[in-house]
Short mmCIF file of C-alpha atoms in Angstrom, two decimals:
data_model
loop_
_atom_site.label_atom_id
_atom_site.label_comp_id
_atom_site.label_asym_id
_atom_site.label_seq_id
_atom_site.Cartn_x
_atom_site.Cartn_y
_atom_site.Cartn_z
CA MET A 11 0.00 0.00 0.00
CA GLN A 12 2.80 2.33 0.99
CA LYS A 13 4.69 1.56 -2.22
CA ARG A 14 1.58 2.21 -4.29
CA LYS A 15 1.11 5.63 -2.65
CA ILE A 16 4.73 6.52 -3.27
CA PHE A 17 4.36 5.49 -6.94
CA LEU A 18 1.22 7.63 -7.40
CA LEU A 19 2.84 10.64 -5.76
CA SER A 20 5.90 10.21 -7.93
CA ALA A 21 3.72 10.02 -11.05
CA CYS A 22 1.88 13.20 -10.05
CA ALA A 23 5.16 14.97 -9.45
CA PHE A 24 6.45 13.87 -12.84
CA LEU A 25 3.30 15.11 -14.60
CA LEU A 26 3.62 18.41 -12.75
CA LEU A 27 7.19 18.78 -13.95
CA VAL A 28 6.11 18.03 -17.54
CA CYS A 29 3.43 20.73 -17.32
CA ILE A 30 5.91 23.22 -15.92
CA PHE A 31 8.43 22.37 -18.65
CA GLN A 32 5.79 22.85 -21.39
CA ALA A 33 4.72 26.18 -19.89
CA VAL A 34 8.33 27.36 -19.89
CA LEU A 35 8.70 26.38 -23.54
CA LEU A 36 5.53 28.23 -24.47
CA ASN A 37 6.68 31.33 -22.63
CA ARG A 38 9.95 31.18 -24.53
CA ASN A 39 8.13 31.73 -27.82
CA THR A 40 10.01 34.81 -29.02
CA VAL A 41 7.99 35.64 -32.14
CA LYS A 42 6.73 39.21 -31.89
CA THR A 43 4.93 41.27 -34.52
CA PHE A 44 5.18 45.07 -34.37
CA THR A 45 2.36 46.73 -36.30
CA LEU A 46 1.96 50.43 -37.03
CA LYS A 47 -1.47 51.97 -36.53
CA ASP A 48 -0.67 55.37 -38.06
CA ALA A 49 -0.66 55.88 -41.83
CA VAL A 50 2.75 56.13 -43.51
CA ASP A 51 3.12 59.01 -45.97
CA ALA A 52 6.90 59.05 -46.51
CA VAL A 53 9.79 56.60 -46.30
CA LEU A 54 13.51 57.38 -46.31
CA ILE A 55 15.87 54.59 -47.34
CA GLU A 56 19.60 55.18 -46.74
CA LYS A 57 22.06 52.75 -48.29
CA ASP A 58 25.78 53.13 -48.94
CA GLY A 59 25.62 56.93 -49.13
CA GLU A 60 22.52 57.05 -51.37
CA ASN A 61 19.22 58.42 -50.10
CA THR A 62 15.92 57.39 -51.63
CA TRP A 63 12.71 59.14 -50.63
CA LEU A 64 9.27 57.70 -51.26
CA VAL A 65 6.65 60.41 -50.68
CA LYS A 66 2.88 60.20 -51.01
CA ASN A 67 1.50 62.95 -53.25
CA GLY A 68 -2.28 62.86 -53.26
CA GLU A 69 -3.18 59.30 -54.17
CA ALA A 70 0.12 58.66 -55.97
CA TRP A 71 3.63 57.95 -54.68
CA LYS A 72 6.64 59.85 -56.00
CA VAL A 73 10.32 59.00 -55.65
CA GLY A 74 13.48 61.06 -55.55
CA LYS A 75 16.74 61.64 -53.73
CA THR A 76 15.52 64.37 -51.34
CA GLU A 77 12.26 64.85 -49.46
CA LYS A 78 11.51 68.13 -51.23
CA ASP A 79 12.50 66.92 -54.69
CA VAL A 80 10.63 63.76 -55.70
CA PRO A 81 10.06 64.28 -59.43
CA TYR A 82 9.50 60.70 -60.54
CA GLN A 83 6.41 58.53 -60.47
CA ALA A 84 7.09 55.51 -58.26
CA ASN A 85 6.54 51.87 -59.15
CA GLN A 86 3.44 51.09 -57.11
CA ALA A 87 4.26 47.41 -56.62
CA ASN A 88 7.64 48.28 -55.09
CA VAL A 89 6.03 50.96 -52.91
CA ASP A 90 3.42 48.48 -51.68
CA SER A 91 6.19 46.05 -50.69
CA VAL A 92 7.98 48.78 -48.72
CA LEU A 93 4.79 49.89 -46.95
CA GLU A 94 3.90 46.34 -46.01
CA ALA A 95 7.40 45.78 -44.63
CA VAL A 96 7.48 48.92 -42.46
CA LYS A 97 3.90 48.60 -41.22
CA SER A 98 4.33 45.06 -39.90
CA VAL A 99 7.68 43.72 -38.69
CA LYS A 100 7.77 40.12 -37.44
CA LEU A 101 10.74 39.41 -35.17
CA LEU A 102 11.39 35.68 -34.84
CA ASP A 103 14.17 35.69 -32.28
CA LYS A 104 16.79 37.83 -30.64
CA VAL A 105 20.21 36.68 -31.84
CA GLY A 106 22.68 39.17 -30.42
CA ASN A 107 23.74 42.73 -29.73
CA ALA A 108 25.42 45.00 -32.28
CA SER A 109 27.05 47.42 -29.85
CA GLY A 110 30.41 45.85 -30.76
CA GLU A 111 32.15 45.95 -34.13
CA ALA A 112 32.40 42.16 -34.39
CA SER A 113 28.62 41.72 -34.24
CA GLN A 114 28.09 44.55 -36.72
CA ILE A 115 30.43 42.82 -39.17
CA ARG A 116 28.83 39.43 -38.56
CA TYR A 117 25.34 40.66 -39.44
CA ASP A 118 26.33 43.20 -42.16
CA LEU A 119 25.24 46.11 -39.96
CA THR A 120 28.30 48.22 -40.72
CA ASP A 121 28.32 51.46 -42.72
CA GLY A 122 28.29 50.67 -46.40
CA LYS A 123 26.40 47.40 -45.93
CA LYS A 124 23.46 48.18 -43.67
CA ILE A 125 20.22 49.75 -44.90
CA ASP A 126 18.58 52.36 -42.67
CA VAL A 127 14.84 52.79 -43.18
CA THR A 128 12.74 55.51 -41.56
CA ALA A 129 8.96 55.64 -41.93
CA TYR A 130 7.13 58.94 -41.42
CA GLY A 131 3.51 59.88 -40.91
CA GLY A 132 2.16 63.38 -40.45
CA GLY A 133 5.65 64.80 -40.11
CA LYS A 134 6.75 62.50 -37.29
CA VAL A 135 8.94 59.41 -37.20
CA LEU A 136 6.82 56.27 -36.90
CA ARG A 137 9.46 53.56 -37.20
CA LYS A 138 13.15 52.97 -37.83
CA ILE A 139 14.55 49.72 -39.15
CA THR A 140 18.22 48.93 -39.72
CA VAL A 141 18.53 45.99 -42.09
CA GLY A 142 21.56 43.73 -42.28
CA LYS A 143 22.23 40.61 -44.31
CA ALA A 144 19.72 37.95 -45.30
CA SER A 145 19.76 34.58 -43.59
CA THR A 146 21.07 31.48 -45.35
CA THR A 147 17.50 30.56 -46.32
CA GLY A 148 16.93 33.92 -48.00
CA THR A 149 13.50 34.23 -46.40
CA GLN A 150 14.67 36.00 -43.26
CA CYS A 151 17.15 38.72 -42.38
CA TYR A 152 18.88 40.38 -39.44
CA VAL A 153 17.55 43.73 -38.24
CA MET A 154 17.68 46.30 -35.47
CA LEU A 155 14.50 48.16 -34.57
CA ASP A 156 13.87 51.79 -33.58
CA GLY A 157 17.46 52.71 -32.83
CA GLY A 158 18.22 49.83 -30.46
CA ASN A 159 21.36 47.68 -30.52
CA GLU A 160 19.56 44.35 -30.18
CA VAL A 161 19.84 42.22 -33.32
CA TYR A 162 16.80 40.18 -34.31
CA LEU A 163 16.07 37.57 -36.93
CA ALA A 164 13.11 38.99 -38.86
CA SER A 165 10.70 37.33 -41.25
CA GLY A 166 11.08 38.25 -44.91
CA ASN A 167 14.04 39.26 -47.07
CA LEU A 168 13.93 42.95 -46.17
CA ALA A 169 17.36 43.49 -47.73
CA SER A 170 15.77 42.82 -51.10
CA THR A 171 12.68 44.93 -50.37
CA PHE A 172 14.63 48.01 -49.25
CA GLY A 173 17.88 47.46 -51.15
CA LYS A 174 16.71 48.93 -54.45
CA SER A 175 18.20 52.07 -55.96
CA THR A 176 16.23 55.25 -56.59
CA ASP A 177 16.00 54.29 -60.26
CA ASP A 178 14.69 50.83 -59.34
CA PHE A 179 11.80 52.48 -57.49
CA ARG A 180 10.81 54.55 -60.54
CA SER A 181 7.83 53.55 -62.61
CA ARG A 182 8.70 52.56 -66.17
CA THR A 183 5.31 53.68 -67.54
CA VAL A 184 5.45 56.30 -70.30
CA TRP A 185 1.76 56.30 -71.15
CA THR A 186 -1.43 54.32 -70.59
CA LEU A 187 -4.38 54.70 -72.97
CA ASP A 188 -7.80 53.12 -73.34
CA LYS A 189 -7.29 50.98 -76.43
CA ASN A 190 -10.96 51.33 -77.38
CA MET A 191 -10.57 55.12 -77.48
CA ILE A 192 -7.64 55.14 -79.91
CA GLY A 193 -8.94 56.75 -83.10
CA SER A 194 -5.84 57.08 -85.24
CA ILE A 195 -2.12 56.39 -85.43
CA ALA A 196 0.14 58.46 -87.68
CA ILE A 197 3.75 57.66 -88.63
CA LYS A 198 6.25 60.12 -90.13
CA LYS A 199 9.55 58.54 -91.11
CA VAL A 200 12.95 60.12 -91.63
CA ASP A 201 12.83 59.32 -95.36
CA GLY A 202 9.72 61.49 -95.79
CA THR A 203 7.23 58.62 -95.82
CA GLU A 204 4.01 59.51 -93.98
CA TRP A 205 0.95 57.40 -93.33
CA LYS A 206 -2.02 57.31 -91.01
CA VAL A 207 -4.54 54.65 -90.05
CA SER A 208 -7.90 55.85 -88.69
CA ARG A 209 -11.08 54.17 -87.56
CA THR A 210 -14.64 55.43 -87.19
CA GLY A 211 -17.80 53.80 -85.90
CA GLN A 212 -18.05 50.81 -83.61
CA GLY A 213 -18.66 47.08 -83.78
CA GLU A 214 -19.73 45.78 -87.18
CA SER A 215 -20.12 49.34 -88.50
CA MET A 216 -16.46 50.20 -87.80
CA GLU A 217 -14.58 51.51 -90.83
CA TRP A 218 -10.81 51.67 -91.31
CA THR A 219 -8.95 54.06 -93.57
CA LEU A 220 -5.31 54.28 -94.61
CA ASP A 221 -3.92 57.56 -95.96
CA GLY A 222 -0.43 58.74 -96.78
CA HIS A 223 2.20 59.20 -99.45
CA GLY A 224 5.17 57.10 -100.40
CA ILE A 225 3.30 53.94 -99.40
CA VAL A 226 1.34 51.11 -100.94
CA THR A 227 -2.36 51.64 -100.28
CA GLY A 228 -5.20 49.17 -100.22
CA GLU A 229 -8.04 47.83 -98.08
CA VAL A 230 -7.19 47.67 -94.38
CA ASP A 231 -7.60 44.35 -92.61
CA GLY A 232 -9.75 45.34 -89.62
CA GLN A 233 -8.49 42.57 -87.34
CA LYS A 234 -4.83 43.30 -88.05
CA ALA A 235 -5.37 47.02 -87.51
CA GLU A 236 -7.30 46.49 -84.30
CA ASN A 237 -4.55 44.27 -82.91
CA TRP A 238 -1.99 46.90 -83.86
CA PHE A 239 -3.98 49.68 -82.17
CA GLY A 240 -4.13 47.56 -79.03
CA GLU A 241 -0.33 47.49 -78.83
CA PHE A 242 -0.33 51.27 -78.28
CA ALA A 243 -2.54 51.14 -75.17
CA SER A 244 0.56 51.14 -72.97
CA LEU A 245 4.21 52.02 -73.36
CA ALA A 246 6.98 51.33 -70.87
CA ALA A 247 10.63 52.36 -70.81
CA SER A 248 13.24 49.66 -70.36
CA SER A 249 15.35 52.24 -68.49
CA TRP A 250 15.62 56.00 -68.03
CA TYR A 251 18.42 58.25 -69.24
CA ASP A 252 19.91 60.94 -66.98
CA ASP A 253 17.57 63.87 -66.42
CA THR A 254 19.61 66.26 -68.57
CA ALA A 255 20.31 63.78 -71.40
CA SER A 256 19.27 64.33 -74.98
CA PRO A 257 18.31 61.57 -77.44
CA ASP A 258 21.29 59.86 -79.04
CA GLY A 259 21.57 57.74 -82.15
CA ASN A 260 19.88 58.23 -85.51
CA TYR A 261 16.39 59.68 -85.77
CA VAL A 262 13.98 57.09 -87.21
CA LEU A 263 10.42 58.39 -87.02
CA THR A 264 7.72 60.29 -85.18
CA CYS A 265 4.51 58.59 -84.08
CA GLU A 266 1.31 60.35 -83.02
CA VAL A 267 -1.51 58.47 -81.32
CA GLU A 268 -4.92 60.13 -80.93
CA ALA A 269 -7.10 58.75 -78.15
CA GLY A 270 -10.23 60.37 -76.77
CA GLY A 271 -9.38 63.78 -78.17
CA LYS A 272 -5.83 63.75 -76.83
CA THR A 273 -2.71 63.18 -78.92
CA VAL A 274 0.41 61.57 -77.48
CA ALA A 275 3.60 61.59 -79.53
CA LEU A 276 6.95 59.83 -79.60
CA ASP A 277 10.22 60.41 -81.44
CA LEU A 278 12.18 57.19 -82.00
CA PHE A 279 15.98 56.97 -82.36
CA GLN A 280 18.13 53.95 -83.15
CA THR A 281 21.19 53.81 -80.92
CA LYS A 282 22.59 50.51 -82.17
CA ALA A 283 22.03 48.68 -85.45
CA GLU A 284 20.85 45.09 -85.53
CA ASN A 285 23.46 42.43 -86.17
CA ASP A 286 23.52 38.65 -86.38
CA ASP A 287 23.71 38.13 -82.64
CA GLU A 288 21.93 41.16 -81.16
CA ALA A 289 18.72 43.06 -81.74
CA ALA A 290 18.76 46.75 -82.56
CA GLU A 291 18.64 49.20 -79.64
CA TYR A 292 16.51 52.33 -79.38
CA CYS A 293 15.83 55.38 -77.28
CA ALA A 294 12.90 57.77 -77.43
CA SER A 295 11.40 61.05 -76.27
CA SER A 296 7.70 61.58 -75.69
CA THR A 297 5.19 64.31 -74.98
CA GLU A 298 4.17 62.27 -71.90
CA THR A 299 7.46 62.56 -70.03
CA PRO A 300 10.27 65.12 -69.85
CA TYR A 301 12.84 62.31 -69.62
CA ILE A 302 14.59 60.41 -72.40
CA PHE A 303 14.26 56.66 -72.10
CA ALA A 304 15.59 53.45 -73.61
CA LEU A 305 13.09 51.29 -75.46
CA ALA A 306 13.38 47.55 -75.84
CA SER A 307 13.46 46.29 -79.43
CA TYR A 308 10.20 44.37 -78.98
CA SER A 309 8.51 47.59 -77.80
CA ALA A 310 9.95 49.56 -80.72
CA ARG A 311 8.64 46.98 -83.20
CA LYS A 312 5.09 48.37 -83.22
CA PHE A 313 6.38 51.78 -84.34
CA LEU A 314 8.33 50.18 -87.19
CA LYS A 315 5.41 48.31 -88.71
CA THR A 316 4.81 49.03 -92.39
CA PRO A 317 1.34 49.88 -93.78
CA GLU A 318 1.55 46.86 -96.08
CA GLU A 319 1.42 44.62 -92.99
CA LEU A 320 -2.05 45.97 -92.20
CA LEU A 321 -3.63 45.34 -95.59
CA LYS A 322 -5.81 42.42 -96.58
#
C-alpha cells in the first residue's frame, strides 16, 4: 500500500514537472509582430551613401533623392512592398547585440552594408529599421529596430525589399491609354514617308482608312489594324536616361496616337544597329514625359510596322 502511494505521488510529481516544462517552452516563444497603426506618408531609405525618398502625393507615390525633390512617379508594386514591410515587422528571435564591431560585421550592420529605413507619418517618425544581411535561407534577415542595438532575426528578405536604388523604385510607364478610345495612329519617317490609319464607328459598322504618301495603299484588314492599335494602349521604358540627357543615335520616325481627343507623340531613335547576334537598340522622347528613355526592341517593333502589314 505504501509503495503504491509513493508510486502515485511520484507520477503526479512527474506530470507536474512536464506541465511546468511545457509552460516554460511556451513562454519562450520569441515571435513578436510590431504593427503600425498610423498611416505612412513618406519613407527614407539610406544605403551606402545614397538616399531614396518615397513620398505620397495625393493618391500617388513619388520617388526622388531628397524629401523636397521627388520628381518621378514611383513603381506602385515596389512601394506596396515597402509599406507592407514597415507597417508590420515580425521578429522571430533575438540573436545578439550590435554594440560591438564584431557583431556589426557578422550581421552586415556596418556602414556601407546596412540599410537604414525611416517611416514617417504626419511629419513625425513612426518607425526605424536597420537591415543587415539575409539569412542562409533567403526568407529572413537580421535587423535592429527603432534605434536599439539588439539584433533580431526577422521574417522576410527585407534586404531585397529596401535594397533597391532610386532608379529601381521609378515607374517605367510612359503612357497608358484606353485601347478602345484610340482613333488614329500616324507615322512620319525620316525618309519622308508619312501614313495614317484611322477608324470610325463601332462594332460591325467600324470603318478603317489608310492615308499617306510614299506607301502602298489598299483595303485595311480590320483585325490586323485592331490588334496593332491595341499594342499602343501602354508604353513602358526599359530604363531611363539621366535627367539632362538628350536623345542619341539616328532619328527614325515620329509617331502620333490620338485617343479620346488627346494626342500623345513619340520620337524614336536607333542607338545601335541590328546584327547577327543582337537586336537593334533604341531610345525615345515623348510628350508624356520630360525624360529620355531606352526602349526595348520588342517595344519599338510596333512603331516600325509598315502599312503593307495591315492590308488584306
